Coordinates of C-alpha atoms in Angstrom, one line a residue:
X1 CA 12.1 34.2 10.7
X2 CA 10.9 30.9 12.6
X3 CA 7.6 32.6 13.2
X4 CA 7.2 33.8 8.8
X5 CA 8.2 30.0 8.3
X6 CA 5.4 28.5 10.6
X7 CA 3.2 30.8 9.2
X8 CA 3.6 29.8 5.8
X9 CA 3.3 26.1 7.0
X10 CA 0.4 26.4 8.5
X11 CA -1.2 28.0 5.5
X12 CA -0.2 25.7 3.0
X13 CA -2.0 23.3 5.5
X14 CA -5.4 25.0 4.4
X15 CA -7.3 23.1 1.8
X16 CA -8.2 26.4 0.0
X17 CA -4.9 27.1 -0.2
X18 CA -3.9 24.1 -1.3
X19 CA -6.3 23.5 -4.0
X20 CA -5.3 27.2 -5.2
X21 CA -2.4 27.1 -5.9
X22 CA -3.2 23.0 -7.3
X23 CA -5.8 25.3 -9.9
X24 CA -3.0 28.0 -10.4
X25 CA -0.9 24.9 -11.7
X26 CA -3.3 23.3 -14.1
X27 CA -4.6 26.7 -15.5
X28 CA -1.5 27.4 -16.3
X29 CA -1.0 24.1 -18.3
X30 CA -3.9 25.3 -20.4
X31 CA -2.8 28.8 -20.7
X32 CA 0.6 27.1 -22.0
X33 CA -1.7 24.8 -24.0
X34 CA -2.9 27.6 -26.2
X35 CA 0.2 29.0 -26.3
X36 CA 1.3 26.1 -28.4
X37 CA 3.8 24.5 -25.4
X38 CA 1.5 22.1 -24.3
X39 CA -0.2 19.5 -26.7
X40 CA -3.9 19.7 -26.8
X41 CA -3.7 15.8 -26.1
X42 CA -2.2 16.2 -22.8
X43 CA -4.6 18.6 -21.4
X44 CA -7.7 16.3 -22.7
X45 CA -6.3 13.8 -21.0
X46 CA -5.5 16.1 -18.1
X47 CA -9.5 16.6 -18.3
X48 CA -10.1 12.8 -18.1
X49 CA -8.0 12.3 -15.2
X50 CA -9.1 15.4 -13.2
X51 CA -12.8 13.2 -13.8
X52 CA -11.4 10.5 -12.2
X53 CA -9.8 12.3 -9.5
X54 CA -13.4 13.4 -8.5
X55 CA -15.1 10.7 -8.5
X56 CA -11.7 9.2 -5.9
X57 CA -12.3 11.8 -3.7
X58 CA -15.5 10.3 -3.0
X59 CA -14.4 6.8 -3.0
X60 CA -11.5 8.0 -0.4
X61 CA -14.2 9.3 2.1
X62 CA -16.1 6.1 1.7
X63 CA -13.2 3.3 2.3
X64 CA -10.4 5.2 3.8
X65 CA -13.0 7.3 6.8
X66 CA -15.7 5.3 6.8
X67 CA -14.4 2.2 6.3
X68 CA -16.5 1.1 4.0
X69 CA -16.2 -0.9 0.8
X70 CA -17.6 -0.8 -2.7
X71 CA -17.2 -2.2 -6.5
X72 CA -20.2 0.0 -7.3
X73 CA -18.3 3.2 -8.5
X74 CA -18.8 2.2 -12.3
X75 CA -22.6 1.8 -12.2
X76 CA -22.6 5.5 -10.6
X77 CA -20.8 6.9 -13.2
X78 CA -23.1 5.0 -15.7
X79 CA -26.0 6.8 -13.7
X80 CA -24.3 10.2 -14.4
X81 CA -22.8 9.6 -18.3
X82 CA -26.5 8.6 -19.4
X83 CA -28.8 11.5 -17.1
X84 CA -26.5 13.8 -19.4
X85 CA -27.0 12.6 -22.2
X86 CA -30.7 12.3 -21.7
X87 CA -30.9 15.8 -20.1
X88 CA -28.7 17.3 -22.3
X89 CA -29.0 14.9 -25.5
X90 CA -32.5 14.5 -25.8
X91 CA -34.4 17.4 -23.5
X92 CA -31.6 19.9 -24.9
X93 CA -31.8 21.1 -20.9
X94 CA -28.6 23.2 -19.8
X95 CA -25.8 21.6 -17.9
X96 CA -27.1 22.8 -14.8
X97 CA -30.4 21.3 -15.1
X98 CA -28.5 17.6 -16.1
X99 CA -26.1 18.6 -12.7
X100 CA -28.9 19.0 -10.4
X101 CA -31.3 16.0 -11.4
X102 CA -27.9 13.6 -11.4
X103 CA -27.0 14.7 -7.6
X104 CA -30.9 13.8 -6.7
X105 CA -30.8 10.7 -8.2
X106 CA -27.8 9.7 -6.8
X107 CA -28.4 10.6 -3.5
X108 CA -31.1 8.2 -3.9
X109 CA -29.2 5.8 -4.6
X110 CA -26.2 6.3 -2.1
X111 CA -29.5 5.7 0.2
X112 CA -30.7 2.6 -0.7
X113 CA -26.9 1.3 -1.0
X114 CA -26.5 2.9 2.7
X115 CA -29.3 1.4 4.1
X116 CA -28.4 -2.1 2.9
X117 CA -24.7 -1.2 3.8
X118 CA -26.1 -1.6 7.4
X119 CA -27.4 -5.5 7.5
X120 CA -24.1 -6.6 5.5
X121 CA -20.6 -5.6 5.6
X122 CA -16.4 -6.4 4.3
X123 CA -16.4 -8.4 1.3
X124 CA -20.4 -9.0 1.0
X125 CA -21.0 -5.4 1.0
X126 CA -18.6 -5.2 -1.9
X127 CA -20.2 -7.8 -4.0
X128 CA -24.0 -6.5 -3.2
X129 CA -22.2 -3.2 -4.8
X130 CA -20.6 -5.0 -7.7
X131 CA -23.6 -6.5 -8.6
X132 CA -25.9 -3.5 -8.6
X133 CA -23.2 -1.6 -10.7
X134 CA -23.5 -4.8 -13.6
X135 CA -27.5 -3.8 -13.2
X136 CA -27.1 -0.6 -14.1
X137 CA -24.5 -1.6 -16.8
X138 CA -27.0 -3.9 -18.4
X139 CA -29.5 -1.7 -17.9
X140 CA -28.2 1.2 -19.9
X141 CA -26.9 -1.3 -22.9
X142 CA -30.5 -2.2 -23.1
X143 CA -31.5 1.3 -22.9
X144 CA -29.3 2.9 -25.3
X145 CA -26.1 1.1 -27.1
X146 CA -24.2 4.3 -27.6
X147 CA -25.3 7.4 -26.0
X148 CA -23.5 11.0 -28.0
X149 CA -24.0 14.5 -27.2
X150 CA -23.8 16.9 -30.1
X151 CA -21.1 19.9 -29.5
X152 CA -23.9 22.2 -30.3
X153 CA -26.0 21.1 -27.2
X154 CA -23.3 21.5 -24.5
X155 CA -24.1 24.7 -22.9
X156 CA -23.4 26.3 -19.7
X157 CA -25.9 29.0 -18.8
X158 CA -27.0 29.3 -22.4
X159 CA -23.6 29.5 -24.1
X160 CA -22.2 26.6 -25.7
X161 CA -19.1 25.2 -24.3
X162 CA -15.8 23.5 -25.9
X163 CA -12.7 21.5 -24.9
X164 CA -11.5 24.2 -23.3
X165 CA -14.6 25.5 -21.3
X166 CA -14.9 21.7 -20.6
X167 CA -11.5 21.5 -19.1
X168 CA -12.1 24.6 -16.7
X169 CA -15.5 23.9 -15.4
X170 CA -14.0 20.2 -14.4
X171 CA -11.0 22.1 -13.0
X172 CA -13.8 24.3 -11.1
X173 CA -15.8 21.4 -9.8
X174 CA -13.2 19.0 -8.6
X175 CA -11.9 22.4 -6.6
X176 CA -14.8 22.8 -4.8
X177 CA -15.8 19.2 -4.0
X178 CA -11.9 18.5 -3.3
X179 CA -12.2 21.6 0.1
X180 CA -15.9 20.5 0.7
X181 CA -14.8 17.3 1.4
X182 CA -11.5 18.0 3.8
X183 CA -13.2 20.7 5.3
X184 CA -15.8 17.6 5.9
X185 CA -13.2 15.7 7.5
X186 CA -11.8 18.3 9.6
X187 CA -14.8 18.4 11.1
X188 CA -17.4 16.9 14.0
X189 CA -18.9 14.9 11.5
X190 CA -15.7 13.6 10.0
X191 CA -14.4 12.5 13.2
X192 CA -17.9 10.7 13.7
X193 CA -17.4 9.2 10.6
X194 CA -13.3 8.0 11.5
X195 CA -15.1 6.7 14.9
X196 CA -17.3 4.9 13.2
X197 CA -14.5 3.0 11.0
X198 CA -12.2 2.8 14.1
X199 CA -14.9 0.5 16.4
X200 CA -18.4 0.8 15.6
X201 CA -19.3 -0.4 19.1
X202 CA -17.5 2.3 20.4
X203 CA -19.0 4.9 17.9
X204 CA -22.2 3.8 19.4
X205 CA -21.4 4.1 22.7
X206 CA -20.7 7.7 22.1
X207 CA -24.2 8.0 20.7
X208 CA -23.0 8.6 17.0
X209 CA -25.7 7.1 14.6
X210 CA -24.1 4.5 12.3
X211 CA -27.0 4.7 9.9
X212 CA -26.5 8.7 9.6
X213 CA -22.8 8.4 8.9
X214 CA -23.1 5.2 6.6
X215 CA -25.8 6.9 4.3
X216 CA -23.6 10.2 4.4
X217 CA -20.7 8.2 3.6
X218 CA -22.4 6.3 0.9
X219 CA -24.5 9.4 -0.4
X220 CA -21.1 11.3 -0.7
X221 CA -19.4 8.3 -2.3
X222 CA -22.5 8.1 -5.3
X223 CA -23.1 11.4 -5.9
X224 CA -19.3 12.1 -6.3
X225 CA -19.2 9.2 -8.9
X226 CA -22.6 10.2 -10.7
X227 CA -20.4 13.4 -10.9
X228 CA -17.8 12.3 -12.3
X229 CA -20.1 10.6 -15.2
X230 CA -22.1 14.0 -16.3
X231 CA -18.6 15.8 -16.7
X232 CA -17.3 12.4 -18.5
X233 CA -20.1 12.9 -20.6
X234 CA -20.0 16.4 -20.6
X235 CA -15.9 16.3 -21.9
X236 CA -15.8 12.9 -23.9
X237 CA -19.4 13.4 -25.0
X238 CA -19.6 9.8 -26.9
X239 CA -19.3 6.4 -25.1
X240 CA -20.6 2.9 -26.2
X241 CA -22.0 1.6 -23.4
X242 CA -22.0 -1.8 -24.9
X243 CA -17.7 -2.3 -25.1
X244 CA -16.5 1.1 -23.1
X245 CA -14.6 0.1 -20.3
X246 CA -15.9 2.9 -18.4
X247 CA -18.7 1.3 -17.0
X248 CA -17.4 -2.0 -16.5
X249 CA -15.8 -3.5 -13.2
X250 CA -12.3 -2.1 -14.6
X251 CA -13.0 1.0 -13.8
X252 CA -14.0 0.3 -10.0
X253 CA -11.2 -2.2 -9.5
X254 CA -8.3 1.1 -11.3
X255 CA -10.2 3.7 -8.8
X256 CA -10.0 1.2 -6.1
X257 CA -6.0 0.6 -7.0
X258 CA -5.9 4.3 -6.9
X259 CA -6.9 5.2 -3.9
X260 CA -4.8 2.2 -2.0
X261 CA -1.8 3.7 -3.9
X262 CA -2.2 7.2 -2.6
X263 CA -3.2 6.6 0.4
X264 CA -6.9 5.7 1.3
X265 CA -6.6 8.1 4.1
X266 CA -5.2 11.3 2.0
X267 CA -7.3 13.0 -0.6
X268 CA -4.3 14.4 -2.3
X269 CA -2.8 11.0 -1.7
X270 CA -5.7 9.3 -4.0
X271 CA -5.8 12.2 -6.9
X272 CA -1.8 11.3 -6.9
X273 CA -3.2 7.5 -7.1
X274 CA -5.5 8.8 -10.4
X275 CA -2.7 10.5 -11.9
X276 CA -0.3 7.3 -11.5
X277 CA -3.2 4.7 -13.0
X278 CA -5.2 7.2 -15.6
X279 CA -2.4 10.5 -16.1
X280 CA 0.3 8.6 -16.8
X281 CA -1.2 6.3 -19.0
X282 CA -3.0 8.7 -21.2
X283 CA 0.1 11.0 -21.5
X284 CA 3.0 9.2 -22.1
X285 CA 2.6 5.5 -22.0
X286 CA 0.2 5.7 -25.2
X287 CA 2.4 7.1 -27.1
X288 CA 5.4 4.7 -26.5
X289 CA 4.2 1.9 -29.6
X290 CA 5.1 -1.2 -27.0
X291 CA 3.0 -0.5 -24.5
X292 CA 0.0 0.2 -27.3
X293 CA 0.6 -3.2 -28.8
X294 CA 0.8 -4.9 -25.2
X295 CA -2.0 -3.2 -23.0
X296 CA -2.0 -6.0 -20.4
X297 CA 1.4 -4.2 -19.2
X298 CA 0.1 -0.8 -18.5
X299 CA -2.2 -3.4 -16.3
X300 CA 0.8 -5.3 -15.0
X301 CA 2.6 -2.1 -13.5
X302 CA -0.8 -1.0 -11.7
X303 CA -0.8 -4.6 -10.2
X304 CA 2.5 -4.8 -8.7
X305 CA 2.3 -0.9 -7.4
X306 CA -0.9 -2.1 -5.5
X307 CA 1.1 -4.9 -4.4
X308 CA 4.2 -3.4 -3.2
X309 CA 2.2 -0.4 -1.8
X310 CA 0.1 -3.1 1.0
X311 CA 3.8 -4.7 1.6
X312 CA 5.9 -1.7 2.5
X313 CA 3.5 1.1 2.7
X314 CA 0.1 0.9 3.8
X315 CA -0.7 4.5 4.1
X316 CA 0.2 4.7 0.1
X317 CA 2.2 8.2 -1.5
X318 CA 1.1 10.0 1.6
X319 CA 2.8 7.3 4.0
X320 CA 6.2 8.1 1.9
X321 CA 5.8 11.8 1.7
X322 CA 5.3 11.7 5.7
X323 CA 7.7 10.1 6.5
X324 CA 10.0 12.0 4.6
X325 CA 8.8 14.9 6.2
X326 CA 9.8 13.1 9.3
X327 CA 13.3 11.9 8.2
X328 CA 14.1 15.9 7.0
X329 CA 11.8 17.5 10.6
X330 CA 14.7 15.2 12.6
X331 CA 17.3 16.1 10.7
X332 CA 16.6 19.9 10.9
X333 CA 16.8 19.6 14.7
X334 CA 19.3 17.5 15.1
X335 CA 21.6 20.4 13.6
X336 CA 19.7 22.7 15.5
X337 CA 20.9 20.8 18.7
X338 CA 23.9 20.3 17.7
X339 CA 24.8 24.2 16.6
X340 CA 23.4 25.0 20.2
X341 CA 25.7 22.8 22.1
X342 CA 28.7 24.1 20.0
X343 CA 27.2 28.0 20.9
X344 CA 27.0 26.7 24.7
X345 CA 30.8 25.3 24.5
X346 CA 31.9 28.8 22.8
X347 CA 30.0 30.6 25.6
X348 CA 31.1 28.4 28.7
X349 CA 34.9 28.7 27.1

């Protein structure tokens, strides 16, 4: 029996796992969604959030591994929401084409960001970011005020796709980025990468390359956002670049809270951290008419979470959750020792 139960421990350790049976959940929700149970509200916004989540998962490699801060993660997206609608919108290309050319341009990107990431760091790094993500802002309000993809143009190897091929194919992407990434950590490179936050002198003197593992950390980071932005485009399919929040400083600043609320060192830890900021939001507080009238509150709440979170509990959700574990793991062998030591007193008697 104590052999079964480590067993299954130590599989539901395994990212695949993990994220399958996370993708068994969520499919279900849609299954029930068609079924009538679920609202079709809640599993768009399920959609949105699931975007979010992806574009965290990045963010959590960059600041809670590497070390490394950003307020850039909005002008990424922007990079993403307007290749689609170009590729898609205007070329009529397929998704896949719009996919691709987003993750090269990105990676660009994530290089030139990486490169400068190594003269400046801490709060200037973050400002250099900011201000190349209000660029790019600018720079797409003066390239097209709103940018729209028609239904009819969203296809997926040649067959047009709706809300709810939408919903699955963001389900299918943040999956697969979700074990690429802890599979990355897991490995050589991600302890590099831990070093490198830890003491970069140290890294160094254990001949790990701080530019290699800044620009992966930073490439990751970017092409996870631009990402983020295609599917965004790809599920909303209208935004205004001019007034959406999306692309403005907001967005950085809730993905940012997010990840400090899960845990910047947990990937589930920061998708929890999406679902506390965007999931809850979208599904129930909008459709309670106080907070809809008073939006600053919903803004409020976020504020003192991130608050109380750095006070008490650094490590975010996944600090709590551990150490829960850790209060039940004592427990558990404390009556372990203590039904041995009554077994040893029935035997010695």
């Amino acid at each position: 029996m104590g052999n079964d139960r480590l067993n299954k421990t130590s599989l539901l350790k395994q990212p695949l796992v993990q994220v399958a049976v996370f993708c068994i959940v969520m499919i279900g929700l849609q299954l029930l969604s068609t079924a009538g149970v679920v609202p079709n509200s809640v599993i768009y916004a399920l959609g949105n959030t699931l975007i979010y989540a992806i574009v965290a998962i990045g963010f959590c490699l960059l600041l809670g591994y590497a070390g490394l801060a950003s307020l850039g993660t909005a002008g990424f997206i922007g990079v993403g929401t307007y290749i689609a609608y170009y590729m898609m919108g205007q070329l009529e290309l397929p998704f896949i084409v719009a996919f691709l050319a987003t993750i090269i341009v990105s990676v660009i990107l994530g290089v030139v960001v990486g490169f400068i990431s190594l003269r400046i760091e801490g709060i200037y790094l973050a400002i250099m970011t900011l201000g190349l993500s209000e660029t790019i802002r600018n720079l797409l309000i003066a390239l097209k005020p709103t940018i729209k993809l028609e239904l009819d143009k969203i296809k997926l190897f040649g067959t047009k796709v709706g809300d709810v091929g939408s919903y699955y194919l963001i389900l299918a992407v943040f999956a697969v980025l979700m074990v690429l990434v802890a599979n990355l950590i897991n490995s050589p490179t991600g302890r590099a990468v831990i070093a490198m936050k830890n003491s970069t002198s140290a890294a160094q003197a254990m001949g790990i390359s701080l530019m290699k593992y800044r620009l992966l950390a930073f490439v990751i980071a970017t092409v996870f956002a631009s990402i983020g932005g295609v599917l965004y485009m790809f599920h909303v399919r209208t935004i205004t670049t001019a007034t959406s929040s999306l692309l403005t400083l907001t967005t950085s600043l809730n993905i940012l809270g997010a990840v400090i609320i899960g845990g910047a060192k947990s990937l589930w830890g920061s998708t929890f951290g999406i679902l506390i900021i965007y999931g809850i939001q979208s599904i129930f507080l909008s459709r309670i008419d106080f907070f809809n009238k008073n939006p600053a509150f919903i803004t409020m709440i976020t504020g003192l979470l991130i608050i109380l979170v750095v006070m008490f509990f650094p490590g975010g959700f996944a600090q709590i959750v551990l150490e829960i574990k850790t209060r039940i793991k004592g427990r558990r062998a404390n009556k372990m020792l203590k039904q041995n030591i009554v077994k040893e007193g029935e035997n010695n008697g």
